Amino acid sequence: MHKDALIYVAGHNGLVGNGLWRALHSAGYTNLLGASHAELELRDRHAVDLFFDKHKPKYVFLAAAKVGGIEANRTLPVSFLLENLQIQNNVLHAAHTYGVKKLMFFASSCIYPREADQPMQEDALLTGPLEPTNESYALAKIAGLKLCSAYRKQHNADFITVMPASIYGPNDTYDLEKAHVIPALIRKFCEAQQNNHPKVTCWGTGKPIREFLHVDDLAQACLFLMKQSNLPDKDFINIGTGVGTSIKQLTHTISKLVDFQGSITWDHTKPDGMPKKVLDNTILAELGWKPGIELTRGLKQTIDEYQSQAPTL
């Protein structure tokens, strides 16, 4: 990517998009284009076409999506399926129509089969049933990565897809109705510590294993991949650490980092989601990239940011 090329980051105000924006700016890419939801409705095909026709970006990071935790996915399946399909279809169509040189689409590790062999290799996609609690979101993301692959096959478009592990870090969503596990736990324990609550109740059993990747590591991996000219012939590439952490272990780590002195209980009536999600990162490692932010350090940084902004969230 040329440093002066126009780069559109779709979803630049979100967790992943904001991480990409910061990484691009730090690397000297200053011709960056973003549009808030109020400025551009990505579910509107006509509006997206007008936007691309006007600006004609050369590179696109498609990080915009409707996202949420288990409860949001479970209760709003139509929204997660339909809105993500609309966003993806519109942006990919416009990128092809208006001559984007290279595009990166973001999938999600939740699209792997619920009982996939661990660590999960790229070839495991569509080899078994999905996790029911996020099936609609997963189906949308599968459609998106397959559409990128179809554009490559039919039009020789340079559209690539990455599959990140569970992302956390600065600029995350702490709304308990929408948050993923790390921001939800950070908010719960920070509020409990601040208000001297005797206990915190967490969802499920604490047994599921997850892989967590700091958003700054993700952004660096994405810039690395966008610069590669000969990527493997795969529908997508995993991006992660290869290290699994149980939800119970994660919970105790966060409680210690915020100095919570009370007890932790588990609500077994709430769903666990997939039993285990750890990615096989062999392809990315062989290309020459590896993560640099260890989980405890990344959590401490994220907690510090949350505590500095909590009154305004």
C-alpha positions as a Python dict, from the first residue, in 0.01 Angstrom:
ca = {
    (1, 'M'): (0, 0, 0),
    (2, 'H'): (136, 339, -96),
    (3, 'K'): (152, 579, 197),
    (4, 'D'): (-53, 842, 13),
    (5, 'A'): (-321, 605, -119),
    (6, 'L'): (-677, 664, -1),
    (7, 'I'): (-767, 393, 252),
    (8, 'Y'): (-1126, 348, 365),
    (9, 'V'): (-1175, 186, 706),
    (10, 'A'): (-1538, 78, 726),
    (11, 'G'): (-1634, 75, 1094),
    (12, 'H'): (-1349, 305, 1201),
    (13, 'N'): (-1525, 395, 1528),
    (14, 'G'): (-1550, 34, 1645),
    (15, 'L'): (-1301, -182, 1832),
    (16, 'V'): (-1131, -335, 1527),
    (17, 'G'): (-1174, -36, 1296),
    (18, 'N'): (-1031, 206, 1550),
    (19, 'G'): (-735, -25, 1607),
    (20, 'L'): (-670, -34, 1233),
    (21, 'W'): (-703, 344, 1208),
    (22, 'R'): (-444, 397, 1483),
    (23, 'A'): (-205, 143, 1333),
    (24, 'L'): (-233, 290, 984),
    (25, 'H'): (-177, 643, 1112),
    (26, 'S'): (125, 535, 1319),
    (27, 'A'): (272, 362, 1013),
    (28, 'G'): (251, 682, 810),
    (29, 'Y'): (-72, 625, 619),
    (30, 'T'): (-238, 963, 658),
    (31, 'N'): (-489, 961, 371),
    (32, 'L'): (-750, 774, 572),
    (33, 'L'): (-1123, 779, 509),
    (34, 'G'): (-1391, 699, 764),
    (35, 'A'): (-1764, 757, 788),
    (36, 'S'): (-1984, 728, 1095),
    (37, 'H'): (-2315, 547, 1090),
    (38, 'A'): (-2489, 885, 1075),
    (39, 'E'): (-2281, 984, 772),
    (40, 'L'): (-2315, 658, 580),
    (41, 'E'): (-2575, 384, 619),
    (42, 'L'): (-2391, 73, 499),
    (43, 'R'): (-2716, -124, 477),
    (44, 'D'): (-2829, 114, 198),
    (45, 'R'): (-2690, -5, -139),
    (46, 'H'): (-2751, 328, -312),
    (47, 'A'): (-2581, 528, -36),
    (48, 'V'): (-2278, 298, -41),
    (49, 'D'): (-2248, 323, -420),
    (50, 'L'): (-2261, 703, -404),
    (51, 'F'): (-1993, 704, -132),
    (52, 'F'): (-1755, 485, -333),
    (53, 'D'): (-1825, 677, -655),
    (54, 'K'): (-1742, 1005, -482),
    (55, 'H'): (-1427, 901, -295),
    (56, 'K'): (-1294, 603, -495),
    (57, 'P'): (-1076, 452, -221),
    (58, 'K'): (-787, 231, -334),
    (59, 'Y'): (-780, 9, -26),
    (60, 'V'): (-1064, -100, 203),
    (61, 'F'): (-1075, -263, 546),
    (62, 'L'): (-1428, -395, 594),
    (63, 'A'): (-1444, -399, 974),
    (64, 'A'): (-1802, -271, 1000),
    (65, 'A'): (-2052, -524, 1133),
    (66, 'K'): (-2337, -572, 1375),
    (67, 'V'): (-2171, -746, 1668),
    (68, 'G'): (-2262, -853, 2020),
    (69, 'G'): (-2224, -1115, 2289),
    (70, 'I'): (-2414, -1440, 2343),
    (71, 'E'): (-2734, -1279, 2470),
    (72, 'A'): (-2757, -1029, 2184),
    (73, 'N'): (-2692, -1300, 1926),
    (74, 'R'): (-2945, -1532, 2087),
    (75, 'T'): (-3227, -1279, 2105),
    (76, 'L'): (-3174, -1088, 1777),
    (77, 'P'): (-3094, -1354, 1514),
    (78, 'V'): (-3274, -1176, 1230),
    (79, 'S'): (-3082, -854, 1291),
    (80, 'F'): (-2745, -1028, 1308),
    (81, 'L'): (-2805, -1225, 989),
    (82, 'L'): (-2983, -968, 774),
    (83, 'E'): (-2789, -654, 869),
    (84, 'N'): (-2448, -817, 830),
    (85, 'L'): (-2546, -960, 493),
    (86, 'Q'): (-2659, -615, 379),
    (87, 'I'): (-2339, -445, 496),
    (88, 'Q'): (-2110, -705, 339),
    (89, 'N'): (-2295, -731, 8),
    (90, 'N'): (-2312, -356, -40),
    (91, 'V'): (-1948, -281, 40),
    (92, 'L'): (-1806, -573, -160),
    (93, 'H'): (-2024, -485, -460),
    (94, 'A'): (-1915, -120, -448),
    (95, 'A'): (-1549, -210, -398),
    (96, 'H'): (-1555, -419, -714),
    (97, 'T'): (-1763, -171, -912),
    (98, 'Y'): (-1549, 132, -829),
    (99, 'G'): (-1206, -21, -869),
    (100, 'V'): (-1074, -88, -519),
    (101, 'K'): (-725, -233, -553),
    (102, 'K'): (-733, -451, -240),
    (103, 'L'): (-993, -525, 28),
    (104, 'M'): (-974, -705, 361),
    (105, 'F'): (-1287, -860, 509),
    (106, 'F'): (-1312, -961, 874),
    (107, 'A'): (-1470, -1293, 962),
    (108, 'S'): (-1499, -1435, 1316),
    (109, 'S'): (-1378, -1750, 1488),
    (110, 'C'): (-1738, -1824, 1587),
    (111, 'I'): (-1803, -1945, 1233),
    (112, 'Y'): (-1609, -2265, 1290),
    (113, 'P'): (-1812, -2578, 1374),
    (114, 'R'): (-1907, -2609, 1739),
    (115, 'E'): (-1714, -2935, 1775),
    (116, 'A'): (-1421, -2848, 1548),
    (117, 'D'): (-1088, -3017, 1620),
    (118, 'Q'): (-855, -2796, 1821),
    (119, 'P'): (-665, -2587, 1736),
    (120, 'M'): (-898, -2495, 1452),
    (121, 'Q'): (-744, -2502, 1106),
    (122, 'E'): (-879, -2305, 813),
    (123, 'D'): (-991, -2625, 640),
    (124, 'A'): (-1230, -2704, 927),
    (125, 'L'): (-1487, -2451, 805),
    (126, 'L'): (-1826, -2607, 717),
    (127, 'T'): (-1725, -2954, 838),
    (128, 'G'): (-1989, -2962, 1114),
    (129, 'P'): (-2284, -2784, 1281),
    (130, 'L'): (-2242, -2429, 1407),
    (131, 'E'): (-2280, -2311, 1767),
    (132, 'P'): (-2657, -2239, 1800),
    (133, 'T'): (-2616, -1926, 2016),
    (134, 'N'): (-2446, -1731, 1736),
    (135, 'E'): (-2558, -1920, 1426),
    (136, 'S'): (-2710, -1618, 1249),
    (137, 'Y'): (-2396, -1405, 1287),
    (138, 'A'): (-2179, -1699, 1181),
    (139, 'L'): (-2386, -1765, 870),
    (140, 'A'): (-2356, -1401, 766),
    (141, 'K'): (-1979, -1406, 810),
    (142, 'I'): (-1948, -1733, 617),
    (143, 'A'): (-2147, -1575, 333),
    (144, 'G'): (-1915, -1273, 341),
    (145, 'L'): (-1593, -1469, 316),
    (146, 'K'): (-1740, -1692, 43),
    (147, 'L'): (-1846, -1382, -150),
    (148, 'C'): (-1488, -1250, -127),
    (149, 'S'): (-1369, -1583, -262),
    (150, 'A'): (-1626, -1568, -542),
    (151, 'Y'): (-1506, -1220, -644),
    (152, 'R'): (-1151, -1355, -660),
    (153, 'K'): (-1256, -1647, -878),
    (154, 'Q'): (-1495, -1466, -1113),
    (155, 'H'): (-1337, -1120, -1133),
    (156, 'N'): (-980, -1174, -1009),
    (157, 'A'): (-1052, -922, -734),
    (158, 'D'): (-788, -893, -462),
    (159, 'F'): (-1033, -948, -176),
    (160, 'I'): (-888, -1132, 123),
    (161, 'T'): (-1045, -1250, 448),
    (162, 'V'): (-894, -1277, 795),
    (163, 'M'): (-1026, -1484, 1084),
    (164, 'P'): (-934, -1318, 1416),
    (165, 'A'): (-949, -1482, 1756),
    (166, 'S'): (-1165, -1307, 2020),
    (167, 'I'): (-1056, -943, 2014),
    (168, 'Y'): (-1022, -707, 2310),
    (169, 'G'): (-854, -375, 2387),
    (170, 'P'): (-907, 3, 2366),
    (171, 'N'): (-1237, 143, 2239),
    (172, 'D'): (-1439, -170, 2318),
    (173, 'T'): (-1812, -177, 2397),
    (174, 'Y'): (-1894, -204, 2770),
    (175, 'D'): (-2273, -209, 2738),
    (176, 'L'): (-2365, -534, 2915),
    (177, 'E'): (-2642, -600, 2663),
    (178, 'K'): (-2392, -596, 2374),
    (179, 'A'): (-2047, -658, 2521),
    (180, 'H'): (-1828, -961, 2465),
    (181, 'V'): (-1680, -1148, 2759),
    (182, 'I'): (-1373, -936, 2841),
    (183, 'P'): (-1539, -592, 2844),
    (184, 'A'): (-1841, -737, 3024),
    (185, 'L'): (-1620, -885, 3299),
    (186, 'I'): (-1412, -569, 3327),
    (187, 'R'): (-1722, -358, 3379),
    (188, 'K'): (-1875, -603, 3630),
    (189, 'F'): (-1563, -629, 3845),
    (190, 'C'): (-1474, -260, 3829),
    (191, 'E'): (-1825, -161, 3938),
    (192, 'A'): (-1830, -426, 4210),
    (193, 'Q'): (-1492, -312, 4343),
    (194, 'Q'): (-1592, 54, 4334),
    (195, 'N'): (-1925, -9, 4509),
    (196, 'N'): (-1797, -268, 4758),
    (197, 'H'): (-2029, -542, 4631),
    (198, 'P'): (-1970, -874, 4809),
    (199, 'K'): (-1994, -1089, 4497),
    (200, 'V'): (-1999, -1093, 4118),
    (201, 'T'): (-2214, -1341, 3924),
    (202, 'C'): (-2074, -1465, 3594),
    (203, 'W'): (-2246, -1654, 3313),
    (204, 'G'): (-2228, -2028, 3257),
    (205, 'T'): (-1980, -2270, 3409),
    (206, 'G'): (-1652, -2094, 3336),
    (207, 'K'): (-1527, -2407, 3158),
    (208, 'P'): (-1516, -2291, 2794),
    (209, 'I'): (-1172, -2220, 2648),
    (210, 'R'): (-1116, -1905, 2445),
    (211, 'E'): (-825, -1744, 2264),
    (212, 'F'): (-788, -1368, 2313),
    (213, 'L'): (-601, -1133, 2081),
    (214, 'H'): (-527, -769, 2158),
    (215, 'V'): (-669, -538, 1892),
    (216, 'D'): (-329, -374, 1839),
    (217, 'D'): (-179, -712, 1752),
    (218, 'L'): (-468, -776, 1514),
    (219, 'A'): (-412, -441, 1342),
    (220, 'Q'): (-42, -511, 1294),
    (221, 'A'): (-119, -855, 1150),
    (222, 'C'): (-368, -700, 907),
    (223, 'L'): (-118, -441, 784),
    (224, 'F'): (135, -720, 744),
    (225, 'L'): (-106, -927, 533),
    (226, 'M'): (-221, -634, 319),
    (227, 'K'): (141, -584, 212),
    (228, 'Q'): (185, -945, 101),
    (229, 'S'): (162, -1013, -272),
    (230, 'N'): (154, -1394, -270),
    (231, 'L'): (-76, -1522, 2),
    (232, 'P'): (-176, -1890, 25),
    (233, 'D'): (-474, -1996, -184),
    (234, 'K'): (-719, -2008, 108),
    (235, 'D'): (-1063, -1860, 167),
    (236, 'F'): (-922, -1693, 480),
    (237, 'I'): (-627, -1682, 721),
    (238, 'N'): (-646, -1725, 1099),
    (239, 'I'): (-502, -1452, 1322),
    (240, 'G'): (-447, -1536, 1687),
    (241, 'T'): (-203, -1628, 1959),
    (242, 'G'): (-255, -2004, 1969),
    (243, 'V'): (-301, -1983, 2347),
    (244, 'G'): (-629, -2088, 2509),
    (245, 'T'): (-760, -1949, 2838),
    (246, 'S'): (-1062, -2077, 3030),
    (247, 'I'): (-1335, -1828, 3108),
    (248, 'K'): (-1287, -1911, 3476),
    (249, 'Q'): (-915, -1835, 3455),
    (250, 'L'): (-987, -1512, 3266),
    (251, 'T'): (-1242, -1412, 3531),
    (252, 'H'): (-1000, -1463, 3819),
    (253, 'T'): (-727, -1270, 3635),
    (254, 'I'): (-953, -970, 3580),
    (255, 'S'): (-1078, -981, 3941),
    (256, 'K'): (-718, -967, 4066),
    (257, 'L'): (-620, -686, 3830),
    (258, 'V'): (-904, -467, 3961),
    (259, 'D'): (-835, -577, 4321),
    (260, 'F'): (-1184, -715, 4375),
    (261, 'Q'): (-1205, -867, 4725),
    (262, 'G'): (-1546, -1037, 4705),
    (263, 'S'): (-1658, -1378, 4585),
    (264, 'I'): (-1736, -1508, 4236),
    (265, 'T'): (-2044, -1720, 4161),
    (266, 'W'): (-2151, -1889, 3837),
    (267, 'D'): (-2502, -1884, 3691),
    (268, 'H'): (-2530, -2227, 3528),
    (269, 'T'): (-2865, -2137, 3372),
    (270, 'K'): (-2681, -1912, 3124),
    (271, 'P'): (-2523, -2059, 2808),
    (272, 'D'): (-2152, -2128, 2771),
    (273, 'G'): (-2137, -2103, 2393),
    (274, 'M'): (-1879, -2312, 2210),
    (275, 'P'): (-1680, -2539, 2444),
    (276, 'K'): (-1344, -2442, 2295),
    (277, 'K'): (-1213, -2194, 2039),
    (278, 'V'): (-839, -2184, 1974),
    (279, 'L'): (-702, -2110, 1628),
    (280, 'D'): (-423, -2283, 1440),
    (281, 'N'): (-195, -1995, 1339),
    (282, 'T'): (54, -2197, 1135),
    (283, 'I'): (-6, -2015, 805),
    (284, 'L'): (45, -1668, 952),
    (285, 'A'): (351, -1780, 1151),
    (286, 'E'): (509, -1929, 838),
    (287, 'L'): (452, -1598, 660),
    (288, 'G'): (661, -1435, 934),
    (289, 'W'): (419, -1270, 1180),
    (290, 'K'): (358, -1336, 1549),
    (291, 'P'): (169, -1146, 1825),
    (292, 'G'): (351, -934, 2080),
    (293, 'I'): (104, -849, 2359),
    (294, 'E'): (70, -1106, 2638),
    (295, 'L'): (-283, -1144, 2778),
    (296, 'T'): (-228, -1017, 3134),
    (297, 'R'): (-45, -708, 3008),
    (298, 'G'): (-317, -643, 2753),
    (299, 'L'): (-590, -685, 3014),
    (300, 'K'): (-417, -442, 3251),
    (301, 'Q'): (-393, -184, 2973),
    (302, 'T'): (-759, -232, 2883),
    (303, 'I'): (-873, -207, 3247),
    (304, 'D'): (-672, 113, 3294),
    (305, 'E'): (-839, 264, 2989),
    (306, 'Y'): (-1184, 161, 3108),
    (307, 'Q'): (-1129, 305, 3456),
    (308, 'S'): (-1008, 635, 3310),
    (309, 'Q'): (-1323, 665, 3097),
    (310, 'A'): (-1585, 484, 3305),
    (311, 'P'): (-1768, 800, 3421),
    (312, 'T'): (-1835, 892, 3055),
    (313, 'L'): (-1927, 545, 2925),
}
